[in-house]
Structure formats: structure tokens, C-alpha cells
Amino acid sequence: MGRDRSKRAGERRGGGPTVAEQVDGGLAELVGDRERARAWTLLLDGAPQSHVDLDDPTYLDFEYQRRLGHVIDLAAPPGRPVHAVHLGGGALTLARYVAATRPRSTQQVVERDAALVRLVRRELPLDPNARIRVRSTDAREGLAKVPDGWADLVIADVFSGARTPAHLTSGEFLTDVRRVVKAGGVYAANLADGPPLAHLRGQIATAAGVFPELALVADPAVLRGKRFGNAVLVASDRPLPLPELTRRAASDPHPARLEHGKALRDFTGGATPVTDATAVASPAPPPSAFK
């Protein structure tokens, strides 16, 4: 579930029709998009989570979702079906995107909030032809049930109370991710942090102990520790498509910078890998993050 939002997402708060319902994670609101007839923004306790356009599931409104969309586009040749695992479901935006851009893909979504899943399925129904299976369980427990080497792509976007749970930040968790990702596959995670970026640096150090190839995509202001925001971590056992990912990130409506190699190692500042014994949840965003 995401934290960054475009200006349009903020404006929609007072815009179109709203469906509100209490779910396991708090008050869920589906707010209609005044500019797109069948598009909705999902908020949990007032925090924007994701945006879905039922008429055009390839449209990604939020910054972090567009960056994850670039990873999806580059994970395999255009249009080729993939096996994908989504840890964290929200409004199922990225699963819909995969189904639309890579027909015949087989996907597993792990979303702990069963009430949220029911709300999304009822109000924002999935394409009945999409091969998307949703499991209502803890992300790590759901990941443990995925066969070895099954996934071309694993995407982690899990937040609870606006924070990534501690048990999804450790090297042990990432080791299980690597077990699931097939040779040549890709792992991508939506991370949120602010100054002094201790969580983000620790997550990079942790991933570096599990995956040989890493890249980080984020707003330059976030990377400089000027504000709280999202960063997308990309990891694989093969060289990543860095030139094309760099170009796409830079050409977004909200341009992002890509770091890799020595610059990314230097960015960690000597941070140590996180283990199950030392893991803590990601920091809570400041109140100004959603204004």
C-alpha cells in the first residue's frame, strides 16, 4: 500500500462519490475520481493507498505505482505472461495492471485484511478472466506457501497503520522471497522513510546480503533526506535493465532518480543488515505527509 500521492489524489478527497466501510485495518474509503468516470482512490484512515481506473487498468496515478509499473514492464519481454506474487493487495491496482499488460499471467495476491478484500471485490470487481487468486493471510505466511522458483516477479507493498511490519523487513524474509523468485526473476518493494533515512539504508543493506543486483528509484528530495516519501527497491540475481529504468523514472510526471552500484552502496552509509531479531517497523509518516 502506498504513501506518495499526486496532487490530483489530494483534490479527490472532496470530489466524487464515496463508499466508506470499516475494515480490519481501519476506515476504508473509496472516493470517486471527478475526472475519470469509473476511477476510485482507496484511503485507509485518511491515508491514500491506491488508485484504480476500472475502464483503464493500465493507468497508474500514484508515483510509486508508476515506478513499480516500470519494473513490471521491464521484468519480461512486452506482453509475455508472468507468474507474479503481490504481497499487499490494497485495491489490487498492480495485479490489474499485470493482467491488462500481460494477458494470461497467473497471479497470487496476499492481503491480510479480509474485510478490505471483500469491499474491493464488491465495489471494484476484477475482470472475471483475470487469473488472480487472493489469499487473506499474513504476507510472510502467504509467501511461505508459494513453491520454490515459481515467480517471475514478487512485489512487496505491505503497510499496517502506515508502517511496514517489522517481520517484513528482515534478511530472513528476503531469503524466502529469493526462494520464490525464479532464476532471472525480479523482486520490487515499496519502501517509505524520511530523514535520517535509517530504515531505507538498512533495507538496502539487508537486500544486498540476499540479491547480487540492486537498484533504488525515488524522488531526489527523498534520497537527499529532505522529506518523507516512497522509494522503490528493485533486486534480482541478474543484471537489471538500468538504462531503460533510469529513462522511464526520469521521464515520469514526477521525475525520480535511480541509484545503483557504488553510489547505492555508499548511500547505505555502513548500515547493517536487519534480522528477525533486530527488525522494527518502518517509521510512521509525519502528519504533513498526507496533506
Coordinates of C-alpha atoms in Angstrom, one line a residue, residues 1 22-26 28 44 110-119 134-138:
M1 CA 0.0 0.0 0.0
Q22 CA -14.9 -0.3 8.5
V23 CA -12.4 -3.0 7.7
D24 CA -9.8 -4.8 9.7
G25 CA -7.2 -2.1 9.2
G26 CA -9.4 0.9 9.9
A28 CA -11.7 2.3 4.3
L44 CA -7.4 3.8 4.9
V110 CA -1.6 -11.9 -0.3
E111 CA -3.7 -9.4 1.6
R112 CA -4.2 -9.9 5.3
D113 CA -7.3 -7.6 5.6
A114 CA -10.1 -9.9 4.5
A115 CA -12.8 -7.2 5.0
L116 CA -10.9 -4.9 2.7
V117 CA -10.6 -7.7 0.1
R118 CA -14.4 -8.2 0.2
L119 CA -15.0 -4.4 -0.1
V134 CA -6.3 -13.5 -3.5
R135 CA -5.3 -15.1 -0.2
S136 CA -6.4 -13.3 3.1
T137 CA -3.4 -14.1 5.3
D138 CA -0.2 -12.6 6.6

